[in-house]
CSV table of C-alpha atoms in Angstrom, one decimal:
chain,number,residue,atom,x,y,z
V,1,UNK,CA,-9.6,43.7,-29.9
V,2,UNK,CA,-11.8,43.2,-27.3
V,3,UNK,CA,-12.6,42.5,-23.5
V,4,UNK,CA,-14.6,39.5,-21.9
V,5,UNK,CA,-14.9,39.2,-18.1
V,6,UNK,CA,-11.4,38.9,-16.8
V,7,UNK,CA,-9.6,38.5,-20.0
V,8,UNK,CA,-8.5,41.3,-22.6
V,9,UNK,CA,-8.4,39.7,-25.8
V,10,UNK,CA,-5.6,41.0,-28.4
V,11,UNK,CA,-5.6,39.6,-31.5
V,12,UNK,CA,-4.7,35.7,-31.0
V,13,UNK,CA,-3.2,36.7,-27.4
V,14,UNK,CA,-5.3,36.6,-24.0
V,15,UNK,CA,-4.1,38.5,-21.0
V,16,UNK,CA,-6.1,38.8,-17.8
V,17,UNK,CA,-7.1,41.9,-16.4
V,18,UNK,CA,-4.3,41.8,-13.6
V,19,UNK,CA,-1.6,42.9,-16.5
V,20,UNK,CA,-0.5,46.3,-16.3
V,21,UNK,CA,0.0,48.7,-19.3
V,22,UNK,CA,3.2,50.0,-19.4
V,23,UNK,CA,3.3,54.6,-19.8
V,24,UNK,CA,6.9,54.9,-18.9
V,25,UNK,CA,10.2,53.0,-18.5
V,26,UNK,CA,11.8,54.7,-15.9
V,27,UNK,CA,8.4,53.1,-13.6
V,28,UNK,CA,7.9,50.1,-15.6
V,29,UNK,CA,12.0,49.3,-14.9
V,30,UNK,CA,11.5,50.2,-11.0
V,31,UNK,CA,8.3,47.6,-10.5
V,32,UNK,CA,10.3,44.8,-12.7
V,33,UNK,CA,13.7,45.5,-10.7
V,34,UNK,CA,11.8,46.1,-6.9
V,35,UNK,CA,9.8,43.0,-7.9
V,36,UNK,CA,13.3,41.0,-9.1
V,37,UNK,CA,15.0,41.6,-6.3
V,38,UNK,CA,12.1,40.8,-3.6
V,39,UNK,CA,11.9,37.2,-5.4
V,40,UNK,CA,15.4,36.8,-5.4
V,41,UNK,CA,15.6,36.8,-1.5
V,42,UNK,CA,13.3,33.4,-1.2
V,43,UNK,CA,14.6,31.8,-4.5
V,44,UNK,CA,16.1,28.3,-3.3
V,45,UNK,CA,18.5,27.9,-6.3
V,46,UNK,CA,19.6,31.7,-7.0
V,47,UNK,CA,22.1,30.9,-9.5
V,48,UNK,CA,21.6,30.5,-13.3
V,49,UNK,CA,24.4,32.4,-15.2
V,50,UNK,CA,23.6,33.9,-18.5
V,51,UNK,CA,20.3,31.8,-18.7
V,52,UNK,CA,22.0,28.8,-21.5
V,53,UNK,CA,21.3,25.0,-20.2
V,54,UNK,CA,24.4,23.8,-21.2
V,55,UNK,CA,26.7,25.1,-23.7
V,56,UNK,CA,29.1,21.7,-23.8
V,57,UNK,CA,26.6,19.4,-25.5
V,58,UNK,CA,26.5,18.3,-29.2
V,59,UNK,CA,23.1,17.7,-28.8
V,60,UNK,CA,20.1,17.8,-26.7
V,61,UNK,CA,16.8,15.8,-25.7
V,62,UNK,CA,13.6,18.7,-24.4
V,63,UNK,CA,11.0,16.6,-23.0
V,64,UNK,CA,7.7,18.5,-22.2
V,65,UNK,CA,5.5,16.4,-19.5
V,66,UNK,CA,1.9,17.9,-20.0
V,67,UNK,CA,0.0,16.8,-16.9
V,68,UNK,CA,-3.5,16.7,-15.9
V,69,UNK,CA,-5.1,20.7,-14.7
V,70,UNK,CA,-4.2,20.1,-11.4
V,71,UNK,CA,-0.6,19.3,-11.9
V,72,UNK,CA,2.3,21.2,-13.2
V,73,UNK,CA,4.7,19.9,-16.3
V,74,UNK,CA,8.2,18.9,-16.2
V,75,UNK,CA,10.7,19.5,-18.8
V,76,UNK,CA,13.4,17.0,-19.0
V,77,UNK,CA,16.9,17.3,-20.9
V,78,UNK,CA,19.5,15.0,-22.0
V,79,UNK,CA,22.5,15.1,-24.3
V,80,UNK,CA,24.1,12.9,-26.3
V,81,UNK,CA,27.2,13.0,-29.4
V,82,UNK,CA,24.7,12.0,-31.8
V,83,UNK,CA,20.5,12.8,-32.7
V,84,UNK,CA,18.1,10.3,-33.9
V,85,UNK,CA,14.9,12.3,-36.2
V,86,UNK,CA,12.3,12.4,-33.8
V,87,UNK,CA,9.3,14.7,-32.9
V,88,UNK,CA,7.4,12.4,-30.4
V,89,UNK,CA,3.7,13.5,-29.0
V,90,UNK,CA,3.5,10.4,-26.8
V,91,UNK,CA,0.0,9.9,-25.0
V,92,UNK,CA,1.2,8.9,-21.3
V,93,UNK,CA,-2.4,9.0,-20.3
V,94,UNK,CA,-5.7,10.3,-21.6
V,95,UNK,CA,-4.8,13.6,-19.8
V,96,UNK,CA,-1.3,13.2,-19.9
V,97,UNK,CA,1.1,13.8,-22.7
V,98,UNK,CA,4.7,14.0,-23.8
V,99,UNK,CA,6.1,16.2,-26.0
V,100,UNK,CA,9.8,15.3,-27.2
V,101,UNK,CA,12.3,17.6,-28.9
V,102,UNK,CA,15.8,16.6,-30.6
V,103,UNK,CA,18.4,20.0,-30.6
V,104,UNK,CA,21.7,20.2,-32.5
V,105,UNK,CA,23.6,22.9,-30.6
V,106,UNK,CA,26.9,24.5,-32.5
V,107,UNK,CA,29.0,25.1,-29.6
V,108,UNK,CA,31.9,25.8,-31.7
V,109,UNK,CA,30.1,29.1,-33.0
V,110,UNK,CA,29.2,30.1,-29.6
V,111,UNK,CA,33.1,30.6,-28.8
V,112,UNK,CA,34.4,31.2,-32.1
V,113,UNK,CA,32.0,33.8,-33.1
V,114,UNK,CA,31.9,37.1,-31.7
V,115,UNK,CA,28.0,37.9,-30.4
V,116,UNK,CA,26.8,34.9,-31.5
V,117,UNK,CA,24.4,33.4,-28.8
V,118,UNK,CA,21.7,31.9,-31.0
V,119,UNK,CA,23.8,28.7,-31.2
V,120,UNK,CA,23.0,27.0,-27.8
V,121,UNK,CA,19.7,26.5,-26.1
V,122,UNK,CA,18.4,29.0,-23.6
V,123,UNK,CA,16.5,28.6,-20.2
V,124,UNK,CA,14.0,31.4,-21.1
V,125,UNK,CA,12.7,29.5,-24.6
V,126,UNK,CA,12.4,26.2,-22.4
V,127,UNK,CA,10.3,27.7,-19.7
V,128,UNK,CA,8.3,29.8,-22.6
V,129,UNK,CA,7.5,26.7,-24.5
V,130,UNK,CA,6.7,24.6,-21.3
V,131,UNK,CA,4.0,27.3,-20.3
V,132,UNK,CA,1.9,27.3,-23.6
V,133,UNK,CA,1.9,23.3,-24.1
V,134,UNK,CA,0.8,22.7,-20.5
V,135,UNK,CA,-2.0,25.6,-20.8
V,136,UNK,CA,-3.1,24.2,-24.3
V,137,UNK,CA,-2.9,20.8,-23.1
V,138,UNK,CA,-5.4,21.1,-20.7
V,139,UNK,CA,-7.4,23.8,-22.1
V,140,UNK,CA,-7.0,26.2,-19.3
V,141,UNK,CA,-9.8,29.0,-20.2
V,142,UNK,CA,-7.8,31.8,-19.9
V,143,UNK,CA,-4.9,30.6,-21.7
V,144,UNK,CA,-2.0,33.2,-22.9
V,145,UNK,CA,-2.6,31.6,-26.2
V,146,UNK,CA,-6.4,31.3,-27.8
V,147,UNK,CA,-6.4,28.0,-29.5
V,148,UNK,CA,-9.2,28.8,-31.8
V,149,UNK,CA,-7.5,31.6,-33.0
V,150,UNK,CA,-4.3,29.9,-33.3
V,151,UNK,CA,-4.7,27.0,-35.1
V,152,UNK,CA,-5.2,29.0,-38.6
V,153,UNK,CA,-3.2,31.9,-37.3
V,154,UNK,CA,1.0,33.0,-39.1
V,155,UNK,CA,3.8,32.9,-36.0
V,156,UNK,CA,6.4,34.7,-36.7
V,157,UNK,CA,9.6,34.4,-34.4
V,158,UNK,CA,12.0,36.8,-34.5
V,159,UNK,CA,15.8,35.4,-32.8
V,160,UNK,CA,14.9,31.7,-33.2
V,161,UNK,CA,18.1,30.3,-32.2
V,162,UNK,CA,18.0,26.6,-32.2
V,163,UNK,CA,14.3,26.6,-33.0
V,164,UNK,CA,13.2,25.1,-30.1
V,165,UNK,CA,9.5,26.6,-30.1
V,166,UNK,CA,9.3,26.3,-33.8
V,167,UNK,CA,9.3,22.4,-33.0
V,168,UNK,CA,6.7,23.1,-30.2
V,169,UNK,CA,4.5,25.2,-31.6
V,170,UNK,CA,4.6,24.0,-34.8
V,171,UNK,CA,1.5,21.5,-34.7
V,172,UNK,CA,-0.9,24.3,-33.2
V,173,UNK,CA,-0.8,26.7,-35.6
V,174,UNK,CA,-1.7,27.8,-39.4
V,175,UNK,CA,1.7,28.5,-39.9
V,176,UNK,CA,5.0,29.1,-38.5
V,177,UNK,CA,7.5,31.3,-39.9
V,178,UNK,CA,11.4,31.0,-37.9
V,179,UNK,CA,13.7,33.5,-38.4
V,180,UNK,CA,17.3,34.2,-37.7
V,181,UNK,CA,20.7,36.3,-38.9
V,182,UNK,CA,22.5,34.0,-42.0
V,183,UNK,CA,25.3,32.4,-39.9
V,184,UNK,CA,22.4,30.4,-38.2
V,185,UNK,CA,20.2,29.3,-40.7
V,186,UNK,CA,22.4,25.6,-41.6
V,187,UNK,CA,21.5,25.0,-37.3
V,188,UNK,CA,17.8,25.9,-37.6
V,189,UNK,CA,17.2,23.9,-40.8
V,190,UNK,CA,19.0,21.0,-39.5
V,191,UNK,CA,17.1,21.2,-36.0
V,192,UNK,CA,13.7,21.6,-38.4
V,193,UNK,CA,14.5,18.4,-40.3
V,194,UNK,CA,15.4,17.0,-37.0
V,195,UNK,CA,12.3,16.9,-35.6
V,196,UNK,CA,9.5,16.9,-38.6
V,197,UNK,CA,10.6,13.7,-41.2
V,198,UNK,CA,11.4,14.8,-44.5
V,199,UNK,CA,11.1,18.7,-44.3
V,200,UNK,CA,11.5,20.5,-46.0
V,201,UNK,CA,11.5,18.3,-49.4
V,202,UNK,CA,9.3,15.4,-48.9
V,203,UNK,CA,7.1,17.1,-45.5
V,204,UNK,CA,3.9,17.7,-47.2
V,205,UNK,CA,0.2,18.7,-46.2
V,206,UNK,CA,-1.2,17.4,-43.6
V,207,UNK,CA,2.2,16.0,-42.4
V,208,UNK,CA,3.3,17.8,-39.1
V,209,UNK,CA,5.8,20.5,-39.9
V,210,UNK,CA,4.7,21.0,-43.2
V,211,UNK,CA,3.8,24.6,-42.2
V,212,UNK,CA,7.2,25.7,-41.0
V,213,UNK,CA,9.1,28.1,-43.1
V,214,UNK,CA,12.7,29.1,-42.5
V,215,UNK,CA,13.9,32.4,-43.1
V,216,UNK,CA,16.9,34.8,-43.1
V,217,UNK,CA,16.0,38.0,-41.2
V,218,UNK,CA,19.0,40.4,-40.0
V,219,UNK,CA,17.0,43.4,-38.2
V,220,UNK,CA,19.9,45.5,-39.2
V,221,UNK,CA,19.9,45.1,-42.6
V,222,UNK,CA,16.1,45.8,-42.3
V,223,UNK,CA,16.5,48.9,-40.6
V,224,UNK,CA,19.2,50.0,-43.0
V,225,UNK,CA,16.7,49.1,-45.9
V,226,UNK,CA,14.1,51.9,-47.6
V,227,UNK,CA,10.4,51.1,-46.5
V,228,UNK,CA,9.7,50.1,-49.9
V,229,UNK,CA,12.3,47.4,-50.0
V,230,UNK,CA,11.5,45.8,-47.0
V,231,UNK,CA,9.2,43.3,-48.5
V,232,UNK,CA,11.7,41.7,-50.5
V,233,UNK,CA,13.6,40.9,-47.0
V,234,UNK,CA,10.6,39.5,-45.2
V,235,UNK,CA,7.8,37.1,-46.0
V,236,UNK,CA,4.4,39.0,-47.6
V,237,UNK,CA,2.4,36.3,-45.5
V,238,UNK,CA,0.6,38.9,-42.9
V,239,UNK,CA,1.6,38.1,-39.4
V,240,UNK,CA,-0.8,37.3,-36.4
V,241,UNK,CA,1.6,37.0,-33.6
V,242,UNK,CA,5.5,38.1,-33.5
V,243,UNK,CA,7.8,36.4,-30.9
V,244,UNK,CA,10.6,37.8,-29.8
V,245,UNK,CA,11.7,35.9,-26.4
V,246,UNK,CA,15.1,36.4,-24.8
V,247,UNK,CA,16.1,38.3,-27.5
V,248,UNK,CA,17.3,41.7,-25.5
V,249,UNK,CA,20.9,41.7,-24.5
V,250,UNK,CA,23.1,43.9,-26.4
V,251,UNK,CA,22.0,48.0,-26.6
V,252,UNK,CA,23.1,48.0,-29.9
V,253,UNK,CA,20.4,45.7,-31.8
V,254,UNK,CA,17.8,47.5,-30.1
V,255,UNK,CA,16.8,50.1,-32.4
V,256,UNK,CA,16.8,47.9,-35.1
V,257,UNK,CA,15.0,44.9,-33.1
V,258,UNK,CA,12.0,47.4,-32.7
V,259,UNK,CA,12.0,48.9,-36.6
V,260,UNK,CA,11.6,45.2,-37.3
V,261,UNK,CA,8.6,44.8,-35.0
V,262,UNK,CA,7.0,47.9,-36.0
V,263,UNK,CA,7.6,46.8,-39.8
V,264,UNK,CA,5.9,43.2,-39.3
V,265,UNK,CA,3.0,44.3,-37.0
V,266,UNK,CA,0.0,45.0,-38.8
V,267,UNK,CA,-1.9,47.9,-36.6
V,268,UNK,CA,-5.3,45.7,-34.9
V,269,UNK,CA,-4.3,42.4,-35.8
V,270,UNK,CA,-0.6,41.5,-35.2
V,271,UNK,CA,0.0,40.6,-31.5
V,272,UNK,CA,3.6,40.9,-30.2
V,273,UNK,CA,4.7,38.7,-27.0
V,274,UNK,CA,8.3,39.7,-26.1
V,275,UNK,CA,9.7,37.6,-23.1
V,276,UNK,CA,12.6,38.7,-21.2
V,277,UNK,CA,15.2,37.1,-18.8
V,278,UNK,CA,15.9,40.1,-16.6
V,279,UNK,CA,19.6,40.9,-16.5
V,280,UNK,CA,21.1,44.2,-17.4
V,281,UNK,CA,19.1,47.3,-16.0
V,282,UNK,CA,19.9,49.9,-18.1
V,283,UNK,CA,19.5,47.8,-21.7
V,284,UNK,CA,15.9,47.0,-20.3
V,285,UNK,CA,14.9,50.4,-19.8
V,286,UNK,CA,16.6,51.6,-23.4
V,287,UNK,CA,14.3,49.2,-25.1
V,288,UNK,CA,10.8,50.3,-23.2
V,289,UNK,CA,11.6,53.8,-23.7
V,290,UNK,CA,12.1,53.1,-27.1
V,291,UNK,CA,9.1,50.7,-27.8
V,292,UNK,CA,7.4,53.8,-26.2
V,293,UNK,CA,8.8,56.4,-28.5
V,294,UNK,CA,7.0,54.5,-31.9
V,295,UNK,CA,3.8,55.7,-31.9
V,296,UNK,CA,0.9,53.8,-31.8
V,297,UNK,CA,1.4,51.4,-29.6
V,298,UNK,CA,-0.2,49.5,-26.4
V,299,UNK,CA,2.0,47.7,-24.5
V,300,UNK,CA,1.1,45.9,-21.4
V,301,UNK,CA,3.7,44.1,-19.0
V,302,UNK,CA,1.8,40.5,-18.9
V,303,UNK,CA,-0.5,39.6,-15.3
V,304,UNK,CA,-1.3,36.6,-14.0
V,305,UNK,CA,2.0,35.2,-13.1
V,306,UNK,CA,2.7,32.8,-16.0
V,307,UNK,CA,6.1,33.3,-15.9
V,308,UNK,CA,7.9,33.4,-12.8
V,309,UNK,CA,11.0,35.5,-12.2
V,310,UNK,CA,13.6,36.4,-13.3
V,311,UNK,CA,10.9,36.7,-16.6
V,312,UNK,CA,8.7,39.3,-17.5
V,313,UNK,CA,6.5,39.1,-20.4
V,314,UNK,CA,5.5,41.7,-22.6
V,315,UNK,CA,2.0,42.1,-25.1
V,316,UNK,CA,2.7,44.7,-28.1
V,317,UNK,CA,-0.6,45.7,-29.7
V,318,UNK,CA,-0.6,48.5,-32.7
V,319,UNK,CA,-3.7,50.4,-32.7
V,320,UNK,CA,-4.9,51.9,-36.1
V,321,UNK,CA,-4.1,55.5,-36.8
């Protein structure tokens, strides 16, 4: 942990000095909400729902165009009844790159099965993914993400979903571990095989995805478990950087959201970079007041306008007792 110039350096995370730590909900909620609601009066296209794409297809196409620095990428989707294996890095242009991603959705489970919402693609996860190709693609210097740190370093993702940023992410890092409740590990794994040919049987070193893992993680059956259990529940590979984006919606799951991120946090090493689509008040303010309540922490809301609204971005660092 460390500062340099404009940037605080956390672990494999790099925020610029314009982020704000974050002492209190109640004044942390106010800034977000003030800040929200000021946005909301100029945004051209107001209207997003609950933040899915598009709940109705079987399957979808994510394409990532990286551009050259002085350009901005584009993220195109398409949908189809059927999925062809692919996990294209297409060079457009020596400065220019796309990045492809095939996504089974299970629509059926989104209306069959109460609180299920991991089944269908979300906005926030598009937009998340978008932000750290295009910054690593054209080696922005004071990237979100530190490349030299990342490419040896263990992502963990709580609230995968579809595992759309496993399939980003995957090629940039050491090692990516992507986690979700039971009922949606078939989609994950089939979305993984989708995208990296012959994982996870026949996808070997140095073949891309070789380093993703899939794993069953419920954070209530990990809160409900003695300390001393927990490893059996989680992977012993220490963590470098938890995700956790869009996963705060429902009061309920909070508690145990944040006993799993205490758990996998190792204190001055394990960076954790929650992202949130702003939407209920009162759930947001119940989950910084009690990230604030475990000791030992330093959270800062994240500056330098990465993430436009309705986002807001979150670093997590554990300092050591």
């Amino acid at each position: 942990m460390n500062e340099q110039g404009d940037v605080v350096l956390r672990g494999v995370v790099r925020i610029t000095t314009d982020s704000e730590p974050v002492t209190d909900a109640d004044e942390e909620v106010f800034i977000i909400y003030s800040d929200l609601q000021a946005n909301s009066k100029s945004d051209t296209d107001p209207f997003r729902g609950l933040g899915h794409v598009d709940s109705r297809k079987d399957t979808m196409t994510i394409s990532f165009e990286l551009t050259a620095p002085n350009h901005l990428s584009d993220a195109k989707i398409s949908g189809s009844q059927h999925t062809r294996k692919s996990h294209k890095l297409t060079k457009v242009m020596d400065k220019t790159k796309t990045v492809q991603i095939e996504l089974f959705q299970d629509k059926t489970a989104l209306r069959s099965r109460r609180g299920d919402t991991g089944s269908v693609l979300w906005k926030a996860s598009i937009d998340f993914a978008r932000l750290i190709l295009q910054q690593l693609h054209t080696q922005v210097p004071d990237s979100l993400l530190k490349a030299s740190i990342l490419k040896s370093a263990h992502v963990l993702e709580l609230g995968a979903g579809t595992g759309l940023l496993a399939a980003a992410f995957a090629p940039l890092v050491g090692h990516y571990t992507v986690t979700d409740i039971g009922d949606l590990q078939p989609l994950l794994r089939k979305n993984i095989a989708a995208n990296f040919t012959g994982w996870p049987d026949r996808c070997v070193p140095p073949a891309l995805g070789s380093n993703v893992s899939v794993e069953e993680l419920d954070w209530v059956t990990l809160s409900n478990t003695a300390p001393v259990q927990r490893g059996k529940l989680v992977s012993d590979r220490p963590v470098d950087l938890v995700l956790a984006v869009d996963c705060i919606y429902h009061p309920l799951l909070l508690p145990p959201l944040l006993e799993t991120i205490n758990y996998l946090a190792i204190p001055e090493r394990t960076a954790v970079l929650v992202v949130v689509e702003l939407r209920a008040e009162d759930v947001i303010r119940e989950f910084l007041a009690l990230w604030l309540s475990h000791s030992g922490w330093e959270i800062w809301r994240v500056g330098g306008s990465l993430l436009h609204k309705p986002y807001v971005m979150w670093l997590g660092w554990r300092i050591a007792p």
